[in-house]
XYZ file of C-alpha atoms in Angstrom:
659
model
C 27.782 92.717 -39.558
C 23.687 92.401 -41.246
C 20.571 92.929 -39.637
C 20.151 89.188 -40.240
C 23.385 88.631 -38.908
C 22.787 90.527 -35.549
C 19.277 88.898 -35.175
C 20.706 85.420 -35.597
C 23.883 86.324 -33.481
C 21.695 88.009 -31.007
C 19.224 85.148 -30.646
C 22.505 82.827 -30.191
C 23.231 84.914 -27.178
C 25.450 87.288 -28.406
C 25.173 91.406 -27.586
C 25.489 93.213 -30.129
C 23.685 97.104 -31.713
C 20.295 96.825 -33.748
C 20.848 100.103 -35.011
C 23.841 101.985 -35.940
C 23.622 104.846 -33.436
C 25.895 107.094 -31.346
C 23.906 105.947 -27.641
C 26.003 107.820 -25.861
C 24.713 111.789 -27.136
C 21.322 110.122 -27.791
C 21.629 109.934 -32.057
C 20.334 107.823 -34.148
C 21.451 106.696 -37.759
C 18.674 106.760 -41.238
C 21.207 105.180 -43.539
C 19.808 103.278 -46.756
C 23.562 102.786 -48.335
C 24.421 99.560 -45.839
C 22.313 97.661 -46.977
C 17.868 97.265 -46.026
C 16.274 95.358 -43.860
C 13.828 92.864 -44.782
C 9.776 93.600 -47.064
C 7.711 94.919 -45.079
C 4.276 92.698 -45.925
C 1.514 94.720 -43.727
C -0.600 95.159 -40.769
C -3.477 93.872 -40.698
C -6.701 91.937 -38.538
C -8.390 88.888 -38.688
C -12.294 88.002 -38.408
C -12.567 84.602 -37.064
C -11.346 82.072 -34.823
C -13.782 82.050 -34.218
C -17.458 84.423 -34.990
C -16.175 88.183 -33.741
C -17.402 90.044 -36.751
C -20.581 88.759 -36.369
C -23.157 91.338 -35.675
C -21.099 93.660 -37.989
C -23.978 92.225 -41.000
C -26.962 93.220 -39.327
C -25.678 97.080 -38.793
C -27.534 99.162 -41.116
C -26.928 100.771 -44.559
C -24.668 103.972 -44.460
C -22.783 103.059 -40.614
C -22.363 99.479 -41.726
C -20.198 100.879 -44.374
C -18.634 103.950 -42.417
C -17.562 101.213 -40.130
C -15.867 98.949 -42.679
C -14.207 102.155 -44.139
C -12.589 102.780 -40.761
C -10.966 99.561 -40.862
C -10.174 99.745 -44.736
C -10.705 102.587 -46.771
C -6.704 104.160 -47.196
C -5.649 107.014 -46.015
C -8.846 107.002 -44.045
C -8.552 105.193 -41.006
C -6.522 101.558 -39.926
C -5.979 101.177 -43.733
C -5.041 97.514 -43.226
C -3.269 95.683 -45.468
C -3.765 92.472 -44.658
C -7.300 90.508 -44.140
C -7.580 87.239 -42.668
C -11.001 85.197 -42.253
C -11.873 82.012 -40.026
C -12.683 79.027 -42.544
C -15.789 77.919 -40.589
C -15.617 74.758 -39.474
C -19.211 74.332 -38.119
C -17.605 74.525 -34.608
C -17.086 76.755 -31.485
C -13.924 78.717 -31.405
C -13.975 81.133 -29.035
C -16.699 83.686 -29.077
C -19.693 81.527 -31.709
C -19.491 78.713 -34.459
C -18.363 79.424 -38.003
C -19.984 77.138 -40.675
C -18.823 74.882 -43.224
C -18.501 75.399 -46.921
C -18.919 72.155 -46.239
C -21.541 70.931 -43.825
C -20.844 66.984 -44.958
C -17.749 65.879 -47.923
C -21.317 65.942 -50.949
C -21.915 68.894 -49.887
C -20.686 72.336 -50.933
C -22.552 76.037 -50.559
C -20.473 79.445 -50.481
C -22.736 81.749 -49.258
C -22.729 80.908 -45.715
C -21.629 83.142 -43.531
C -20.348 86.195 -43.726
C -16.927 86.072 -43.995
C -17.076 85.998 -48.019
C -18.914 89.758 -48.095
C -15.721 90.888 -44.544
C -13.866 89.715 -48.578
C -15.367 91.639 -51.106
C -16.482 94.996 -48.838
C -12.923 95.453 -47.851
C -11.787 94.234 -51.408
C -14.097 96.872 -52.606
C -12.195 99.382 -50.463
C -8.377 98.638 -51.400
C -7.960 96.124 -54.399
C -4.921 95.599 -52.587
C -5.382 94.047 -50.093
C -3.910 90.646 -48.721
C -6.535 87.477 -47.823
C -5.842 85.097 -45.880
C -8.111 81.948 -44.431
C -7.477 79.977 -41.656
C -8.960 76.792 -40.385
C -9.807 76.605 -36.795
C -11.996 73.486 -36.796
C -13.498 71.502 -39.654
C -16.692 69.185 -39.999
C -16.684 66.157 -38.604
C -16.375 64.565 -42.245
C -13.298 65.261 -42.280
C -11.936 63.285 -39.537
C -13.373 60.299 -40.428
C -14.506 59.701 -36.876
C -11.061 60.929 -34.338
C -10.844 64.890 -33.247
C -7.640 65.313 -35.623
C -8.118 67.116 -38.935
C -4.366 65.768 -40.507
C -5.808 61.935 -40.446
C -6.993 61.625 -43.874
C -3.760 64.024 -44.960
C -5.590 64.382 -48.444
C -9.238 64.589 -47.596
C -8.241 67.976 -45.422
C -6.171 69.047 -47.980
C -8.845 68.727 -50.893
C -11.463 70.306 -48.053
C -8.985 73.830 -47.748
C -8.374 74.317 -51.672
C -12.663 73.726 -52.641
C -13.019 76.859 -50.380
C -10.549 78.604 -51.635
C -11.239 77.390 -55.432
C -15.532 78.684 -54.725
C -13.802 82.180 -53.012
C -12.338 82.830 -57.237
C -15.373 81.042 -58.445
C -18.300 82.187 -56.661
C -16.532 85.357 -55.280
C -14.045 86.256 -57.777
C -11.837 86.638 -53.959
C -8.309 85.700 -54.991
C -6.627 84.248 -51.543
C -3.306 85.303 -51.617
C -2.216 82.528 -48.546
C -3.117 79.378 -46.798
C -2.674 79.237 -42.738
C -2.268 75.663 -42.377
C -1.106 73.652 -38.374
C 0.108 70.956 -40.204
C 0.597 68.027 -43.953
C 1.848 72.087 -45.511
C 4.211 69.670 -48.222
C 0.588 67.492 -49.335
C -1.232 71.313 -49.706
C 1.366 72.210 -51.387
C 0.930 69.870 -53.482
C -2.572 69.979 -53.894
C -2.551 73.124 -54.290
C -0.643 72.833 -57.239
C -2.636 70.663 -58.853
C -5.377 72.795 -58.548
C -3.649 75.440 -60.458
C -3.339 77.437 -57.165
C 0.674 77.528 -57.852
C 0.073 81.672 -56.263
C -1.086 81.011 -53.327
C 1.063 80.638 -50.177
C 1.411 78.440 -47.139
C 1.878 80.070 -43.678
C 2.550 77.926 -41.013
C 2.040 76.177 -38.494
C 0.017 79.513 -37.238
C 1.118 78.843 -33.619
C 4.367 78.620 -31.967
C 8.084 78.906 -33.615
C 8.663 74.627 -33.725
C 7.683 74.647 -37.668
C 10.711 76.253 -37.917
C 13.388 73.042 -36.227
C 10.965 71.195 -38.804
C 11.529 72.666 -41.329
C 15.162 72.595 -41.284
C 15.233 68.845 -41.315
C 12.916 68.488 -44.117
C 13.617 69.683 -46.961
C 9.898 68.723 -48.628
C 8.763 70.977 -45.533
C 10.686 73.963 -46.055
C 9.989 73.355 -50.055
C 5.748 73.700 -48.598
C 6.633 77.136 -46.277
C 6.483 80.518 -47.966
C 5.959 81.507 -44.364
C 6.234 80.552 -40.758
C 3.993 82.951 -38.994
C 3.195 82.029 -34.735
C 1.354 83.777 -32.489
C 1.618 86.195 -29.666
C 5.448 85.896 -30.569
C 5.613 88.172 -27.254
C 7.666 90.154 -30.431
C 10.922 87.862 -30.414
C 11.459 85.010 -32.336
C 14.595 81.982 -32.689
C 17.334 81.537 -34.108
C 16.223 78.247 -36.235
C 13.360 80.437 -38.211
C 15.603 83.288 -39.169
C 18.219 80.346 -40.257
C 15.710 79.467 -42.495
C 15.639 82.529 -44.275
C 11.749 82.402 -44.954
C 9.364 85.377 -44.683
C 8.450 85.789 -40.623
C 4.845 86.973 -39.231
C 2.857 87.165 -36.059
C 0.013 85.569 -37.525
C -2.075 86.333 -35.039
C -1.395 88.889 -31.712
C -2.782 91.631 -30.084
C -5.665 90.329 -28.658
C -6.004 92.887 -26.002
C -9.027 95.623 -24.547
C -9.852 97.654 -26.838
C -9.160 100.973 -24.540
C -5.424 102.962 -24.443
C -3.710 100.336 -22.638
C -4.526 97.811 -25.488
C -3.244 100.947 -27.336
C 0.051 101.029 -26.373
C -0.038 97.009 -26.612
C -0.168 97.139 -30.222
C 1.667 100.419 -30.828
C 3.777 98.773 -29.498
C 4.740 95.337 -31.087
C 4.106 97.106 -34.422
C 7.444 98.548 -33.772
C 8.676 95.484 -31.888
C 7.870 92.506 -33.394
C 10.481 93.464 -36.678
C 12.718 95.586 -33.941
C 13.574 92.700 -32.074
C 11.903 89.202 -34.188
C 12.501 90.729 -37.750
C 8.600 89.604 -38.418
C 7.492 91.870 -41.530
C 3.935 91.561 -40.795
C 1.759 91.844 -37.420
C -2.343 90.468 -37.200
C -4.625 91.756 -34.711
C -7.005 89.225 -33.281
C -9.291 90.498 -33.333
C -10.535 93.336 -36.663
C -13.018 94.239 -34.669
C -15.249 93.466 -31.581
C -19.067 92.499 -33.020
C -20.174 89.980 -30.714
C -21.728 90.293 -27.378
C -19.736 90.985 -25.289
C -19.909 89.465 -22.235
C -18.251 86.194 -24.356
C -14.981 85.224 -24.554
C -12.224 88.417 -25.351
C -15.358 90.690 -24.997
C -13.952 94.483 -26.968
C -10.781 92.425 -27.875
C -11.616 94.490 -31.271
C -9.414 97.073 -33.630
C -12.825 98.859 -32.898
C -15.877 98.102 -31.054
C -19.136 97.761 -33.090
C -21.987 95.589 -31.992
C -25.325 97.428 -31.565
C -26.308 96.289 -35.008
C -30.078 96.852 -33.140
C -29.072 100.863 -31.934
C -26.038 101.124 -34.420
C -23.644 102.802 -32.313
C -19.797 101.845 -32.944
C -16.695 103.312 -30.849
C -13.415 103.469 -33.244
C -11.282 102.999 -30.753
C -7.630 104.173 -30.221
C -6.857 101.398 -31.715
C -7.883 102.076 -35.132
C -5.513 104.665 -35.223
C -2.481 103.593 -33.830
C -3.032 101.398 -37.169
C -2.582 104.483 -38.956
C 0.799 105.159 -37.898
C 2.146 102.731 -39.783
C -0.456 101.130 -42.535
C -0.933 105.071 -43.858
C 2.751 106.114 -45.533
C 3.925 102.705 -45.935
C 3.245 99.623 -47.938
C 3.167 96.514 -48.668
C 6.373 95.775 -50.891
C 8.391 98.840 -49.221
C 11.206 97.572 -47.166
C 12.495 98.114 -43.308
C 16.197 99.936 -43.012
C 18.614 97.856 -41.074
C 18.975 100.963 -38.860
C 16.452 100.649 -36.486
C 16.603 99.424 -32.730
C 15.576 100.973 -29.205
C 15.880 104.203 -27.995
C 18.765 104.562 -24.826
C 15.489 105.637 -22.869
C 12.891 103.443 -22.976
C 11.014 102.803 -26.751
C 11.678 101.660 -30.370
C 11.645 102.828 -34.007
C 11.587 101.391 -37.210
C 12.342 103.491 -40.410
C 11.136 102.195 -43.635
C 11.565 103.385 -47.775
C 9.424 102.610 -51.198
C 12.887 102.485 -52.860
C 11.879 106.183 -54.847
C 13.284 108.099 -52.069
C 10.177 107.901 -50.282
C 10.863 107.401 -46.015
C 8.595 107.249 -42.674
C 10.316 106.396 -39.410
C 8.128 105.306 -36.852
C 8.729 106.580 -33.110
C 6.835 104.491 -30.252
C 7.623 105.175 -26.215
C 5.241 103.198 -24.309
C 5.905 102.419 -20.794
C 5.759 98.673 -19.396
C 2.197 98.954 -17.206
C 0.485 101.248 -20.429
C 1.701 98.725 -22.586
C 0.581 95.639 -21.570
C -0.934 92.295 -23.840
C -3.263 90.112 -22.439
C -0.545 87.726 -24.300
C 2.434 86.558 -22.657
C 3.439 88.327 -19.798
C 6.050 91.477 -20.382
C 9.491 91.631 -19.106
C 9.632 94.676 -16.730
C 10.949 97.372 -18.624
C 11.892 101.469 -17.851
C 10.499 104.761 -20.151
C 11.592 108.157 -19.520
C 11.120 111.853 -21.465
C 14.485 112.427 -23.612
C 15.600 114.207 -26.647
C 16.384 112.182 -29.901
C 17.888 113.224 -32.155
C 17.837 111.585 -35.980
C 20.600 111.875 -38.560
C 19.220 110.853 -42.302
C 22.122 109.411 -44.375
C 22.113 107.721 -48.104
C 19.028 108.462 -50.470
C 17.500 110.606 -47.640
C 20.228 113.409 -46.631
C 18.542 116.328 -49.217
C 15.267 115.631 -47.609
C 14.255 119.613 -45.787
C 11.082 118.493 -44.232
C 9.610 115.951 -42.491
C 5.327 115.177 -42.236
C 4.695 115.126 -38.582
C 2.066 112.794 -36.827
C 1.204 112.157 -33.527
C -0.407 110.615 -30.344
C -0.742 110.550 -27.099
C -1.989 108.112 -25.012
C -2.729 110.653 -21.832
C -3.034 107.705 -18.949
C -3.547 110.824 -16.260
C -6.311 113.672 -17.572
C -7.306 110.847 -19.897
C -6.763 113.652 -22.643
C -5.394 111.935 -26.033
C -4.052 113.270 -28.396
C -4.788 110.453 -31.296
C -2.955 110.661 -35.380
C -2.240 114.510 -35.442
C -0.997 115.981 -37.941
C 1.399 118.728 -36.721
C 3.524 121.045 -38.048
C 5.812 119.513 -40.527
C 9.778 119.201 -39.472
C 12.415 120.837 -40.931
C 15.299 118.991 -41.302
C 18.612 121.022 -40.972
C 21.942 119.022 -42.065
C 20.591 115.610 -42.472
C 19.968 116.234 -38.916
C 15.964 116.726 -36.644
C 15.594 116.517 -33.298
C 12.426 115.386 -31.198
C 11.250 116.066 -27.718
C 10.037 112.266 -26.819
C 7.802 112.352 -23.443
C 5.962 108.310 -22.032
C 3.126 106.956 -24.297
C 3.659 108.592 -28.012
C 3.768 107.319 -30.714
C 5.307 109.096 -34.206
C 5.452 108.576 -37.206
C 7.734 111.020 -39.401
C 7.346 110.621 -43.381
C 7.493 112.359 -46.635
C 4.688 110.983 -47.831
C 1.794 113.866 -47.899
C -1.402 111.928 -48.260
C -2.220 110.296 -44.232
C -6.121 112.005 -43.476
C -7.765 111.164 -39.979
C -11.424 109.934 -41.633
C -14.296 111.283 -39.839
C -17.925 110.970 -39.822
C -21.009 112.249 -38.481
C -21.360 110.397 -34.852
C -23.260 107.037 -34.840
C -26.326 107.186 -32.704
C -25.679 106.820 -28.838
C -25.590 102.872 -27.337
C -28.397 101.384 -26.303
C -30.041 98.285 -24.992
C -30.641 95.422 -27.326
C -35.052 95.991 -27.541
C -36.520 94.825 -24.713
C -39.526 93.052 -26.982
C -38.739 91.619 -30.270
C -39.757 89.038 -33.494
C -38.605 87.513 -35.394
C -40.271 85.335 -37.675
C -37.321 84.234 -40.174
C -39.863 84.899 -43.298
C -37.274 86.408 -46.173
C -37.754 84.708 -49.279
C -33.944 85.233 -50.385
C -31.270 86.145 -47.662
C -28.221 87.535 -48.211
C -26.773 86.195 -45.242
C -27.696 82.548 -44.117
C -28.253 83.534 -40.049
C -30.625 85.114 -38.889
C -29.934 88.930 -37.700
C -28.231 88.599 -34.218
C -28.413 85.200 -34.123
C -25.030 83.831 -32.119
C -24.180 80.701 -32.561
C -22.377 78.874 -30.060
C -21.972 75.238 -31.261
C -23.876 74.526 -34.260
C -25.106 76.376 -36.908
C -28.985 78.215 -37.437
C -29.840 78.029 -40.694
C -32.164 80.065 -42.682
C -33.742 77.025 -44.055
C -37.146 77.282 -46.815
C -39.316 74.170 -46.855
C -40.667 74.400 -49.789
C -43.019 71.232 -49.088
C -44.441 72.837 -46.503
C -47.541 75.444 -48.046
C -47.963 75.883 -44.691
C -47.320 79.009 -42.279
C -43.897 77.462 -41.435
C -42.498 77.651 -44.933
C -39.935 79.974 -43.509
C -37.819 78.713 -40.635
C -34.483 79.283 -38.896
C -32.917 75.309 -38.889
C -29.976 73.444 -36.798
C -27.878 72.090 -39.399
C -24.903 70.152 -37.941
C -25.711 67.019 -37.368
C -22.214 65.173 -36.576
C -20.052 67.151 -33.373
C -17.304 68.428 -34.959
C -12.815 68.399 -34.779
C -11.996 71.397 -32.907
C -9.842 72.676 -30.101
C -12.905 74.075 -28.295
C -15.344 72.946 -25.676
C -18.781 72.621 -28.247
C -21.295 71.239 -26.170
C -22.719 68.758 -26.568
C -26.121 69.954 -27.418
C -26.361 73.336 -30.235
C -27.463 76.003 -28.548
C -27.731 80.118 -29.844
C -27.844 83.014 -28.659
C -29.815 86.457 -28.899
C -30.133 89.038 -26.868
C -29.290 91.009 -22.982
C -26.867 89.605 -21.028
C -28.876 91.367 -18.114
C -31.758 90.398 -18.758
C -33.560 88.992 -15.561
C -36.797 88.697 -15.798
C -38.705 88.136 -19.543
C -41.254 85.605 -21.552
C -39.847 84.110 -24.538
C -41.303 81.552 -27.493
C -41.377 79.977 -30.114
C -42.236 77.136 -32.100
C -40.276 74.810 -32.283
C -40.239 71.476 -35.031
C -37.985 67.976 -34.291
C -37.200 66.265 -36.676
C -35.551 63.169 -35.178
C -37.182 60.079 -34.052
C -34.596 60.292 -31.146
C -34.482 63.985 -30.784
C -35.703 67.338 -28.874
C -35.076 70.828 -28.859
C -34.665 73.868 -25.658
C -36.006 77.390 -25.502
C -33.824 78.953 -23.334
C -33.593 82.458 -20.732
C -30.375 83.805 -18.319
C -27.450 81.567 -20.660
C -24.726 82.860 -18.827
C -22.166 81.959 -20.442
C -21.125 80.886 -23.967
C -17.585 81.218 -25.772
C -15.200 78.470 -25.549
C -17.019 78.194 -21.123
C -20.541 77.332 -23.424
C -20.652 73.358 -22.682
C -20.595 74.369 -18.703
C -23.570 77.575 -19.408
C -26.518 77.799 -16.788
C -29.274 79.473 -17.610
C -33.029 78.329 -17.384
C -33.656 75.202 -20.345
C -37.260 74.482 -20.999
C -37.060 70.882 -23.124
C -39.945 69.206 -25.302
C -39.367 65.570 -26.998
C -40.515 63.343 -29.686
C -40.732 61.348 -26.784
C -44.113 62.690 -25.901
C -41.741 64.016 -22.585
C -40.895 67.275 -21.046
C -37.444 69.007 -19.084
C -36.401 72.111 -17.429
C -33.353 72.418 -16.706
C -30.965 74.519 -14.129
C -27.847 73.771 -16.819
C -27.249 73.345 -20.961
C -25.895 69.520 -20.359
C -29.652 68.945 -19.024
C -28.592 67.165 -15.579
C -29.839 69.565 -13.206
C -33.385 68.523 -13.776
C -35.414 71.603 -12.427
C -39.117 69.859 -13.441
C -40.270 67.400 -15.883
C -43.179 64.982 -17.518
C -45.019 64.242 -19.652
C -45.582 66.650 -22.797
C -47.323 64.881 -25.656
C -44.718 66.218 -28.123
C -44.149 64.620 -31.176
C -42.107 64.410 -34.810
C -42.385 65.922 -37.342
C -45.319 68.142 -35.806
C -44.872 72.632 -34.867
C -45.222 73.135 -31.674
C -45.591 76.177 -29.571
C -42.943 76.112 -26.530
C -43.154 79.914 -24.011
C -41.128 80.561 -21.360
C -41.149 82.339 -18.442
C -38.878 83.668 -16.263
C -39.604 86.292 -13.057
C -37.359 86.150 -9.877
C -36.384 83.238 -8.382
C -39.348 81.337 -10.209
C -40.182 79.796 -13.735
C -43.444 79.161 -15.808
C -43.597 76.720 -19.357
C -46.969 76.376 -21.802
C -46.897 74.274 -24.716
C -48.794 75.088 -27.597
C -51.123 77.865 -24.545
C -51.221 75.625 -22.449
C -49.498 75.594 -18.789
C -47.175 71.888 -18.922
C -44.795 73.277 -15.561
C -45.337 76.085 -13.048
C -42.975 77.356 -9.920
C -39.766 76.197 -11.167
C -37.273 77.396 -8.298
C -34.057 78.644 -10.232
C -31.651 80.876 -7.436
C -29.293 80.849 -10.415
C -28.240 82.259 -12.659
C -29.925 85.920 -11.804
C -29.053 87.519 -15.562
C -28.500 85.977 -19.286
C -29.045 85.476 -22.715
C -32.143 84.546 -24.306
C -31.240 80.715 -26.626
C -33.038 78.130 -28.628
C -31.171 74.891 -29.619
C -31.654 71.103 -29.805
C -30.277 67.764 -27.567
C -27.904 67.064 -29.718
C -25.943 67.623 -32.740
C -29.411 67.392 -34.787
C -31.396 68.581 -37.182
C -34.638 70.557 -36.426
C -36.288 74.284 -37.033
C -37.784 77.442 -34.830
C -40.278 80.135 -35.889
C -42.111 82.505 -34.313
C -39.186 84.102 -31.874
C -40.239 86.309 -29.614
C -39.032 88.111 -26.825
C -40.345 90.505 -24.373
C -38.530 90.768 -21.520
C -38.505 93.261 -18.760
């Protein structure tokens, strides 16, 4: 029986060994004579969903290039095969918002955000890297008044396809796949009419349910190239197998990047294929390059959250990734002889069809490899002796390269991606003494390399004194450094009609509530700084553009990400109707002070907010406006600016002075 038939039978509840082995003797066969398994499609990382690479763009060279090399450079670090990015939708999608290429139906700009830059940098290092785009959210006009982006599928399809075309026309980037949650047939037709027949569709980028629909809908089945799921727990369902489609874990991992995260990653990289026949696994997220106190802090394959210091950390998941990515490439094929080890763990074997062989073995214990989701059923792993017998194309091999990692939870002395003594193969056999929480790569490939740069600078907190006048005539990126948009989008703005000091400003540009699954606040807000800040003074020039508008300056903002709607802090608001308000919450319901301000539309004003201990003070244009507002909670948080609603407003000369 073939491996495909075995997998279907397993999904139906029958017990079949996924490997050919003499399990009682702990022997495992590696053989291509009985046919091959599925095509290996690569290992990837995901930037977005949302704003998870936000701070990376603000690193200075050469640190930024070093980080990118650890992620993408072949035979150096993670050497990723796939980069999946968010198609920005102007909405909160986990850790922040990413700007859309079309804020409204008459607007097109393919230079917003940093995903274009990131894709180009990845391509520089690996011209063969596979590029995927997926919209997590959409600007409000796509929904045409509803909070569902597929009410008018042709509008949505044209919006997505315009991003694909823009990637090619403006950046020379060929997008290989588009992820989509619904209306796959409409998107397929739109891509084809645009001449993009080579762009594949991954659907539904959620759960397995679409596979059931595909079995009864030939148009849908023909439109979908890859069934992509999120956090499958290494398991598939029988309907997905029956479709015969390529199966991917198109978003997985989502776990703190310590050694347990590395154990999670090692286990699922093997077992997504062993248990579920998924031929690609993509990590959410690529790199923890966002403020750590946002949602899912430090969940990336590595950490780069301090552009102000230059510090970054090459975490253990980078080297776990290398065990697969440096020794097998998309287009290689899994052997049918893959499976579980008798005493816990798993192994996969892949070949390029030209005599090369790579075997990856993992022995991750349950408590040291739990992913954040889904829950992991109990199992045990113990030290064991494993003998592998090579047959078929591999029978004549006499020596194999050996790369080794040990996640040592006892003494914390890890071994990560070490090239150890080649292993001798005798009469087609070799034997390994396997301990727990280990990864081995046994391979004919000799190009593996553990890249290394000098240590980056030491970690340091965000500067206590910070100033930005936004005076950049040709900004390389649309966002100002270190500002992390949480609702709305704040972009560099050049006001050519203003000959004065405010020609270059930061402007909030989203004027309609986006279509999103997360909880955008009713107000727009971007945060900056150190979440531990307690006593500080923050000031900013503000310009209200709407007759009914308002803006705010804030300190001690305690929440962002998906929780931004319930953020607390000290919020100093001024409005176009000549009033002010001080609130303890972003929603503006817990009022600490209020009164007349004289502020109005179309005039620049300077706001200054000072918070010390349990008291807050406010100034307007250099003169005291209110004082001694009592602030009991929160005791710390970021600085922030924002608007009263989805409206245009400008900000300039932002300054922080923290104790």
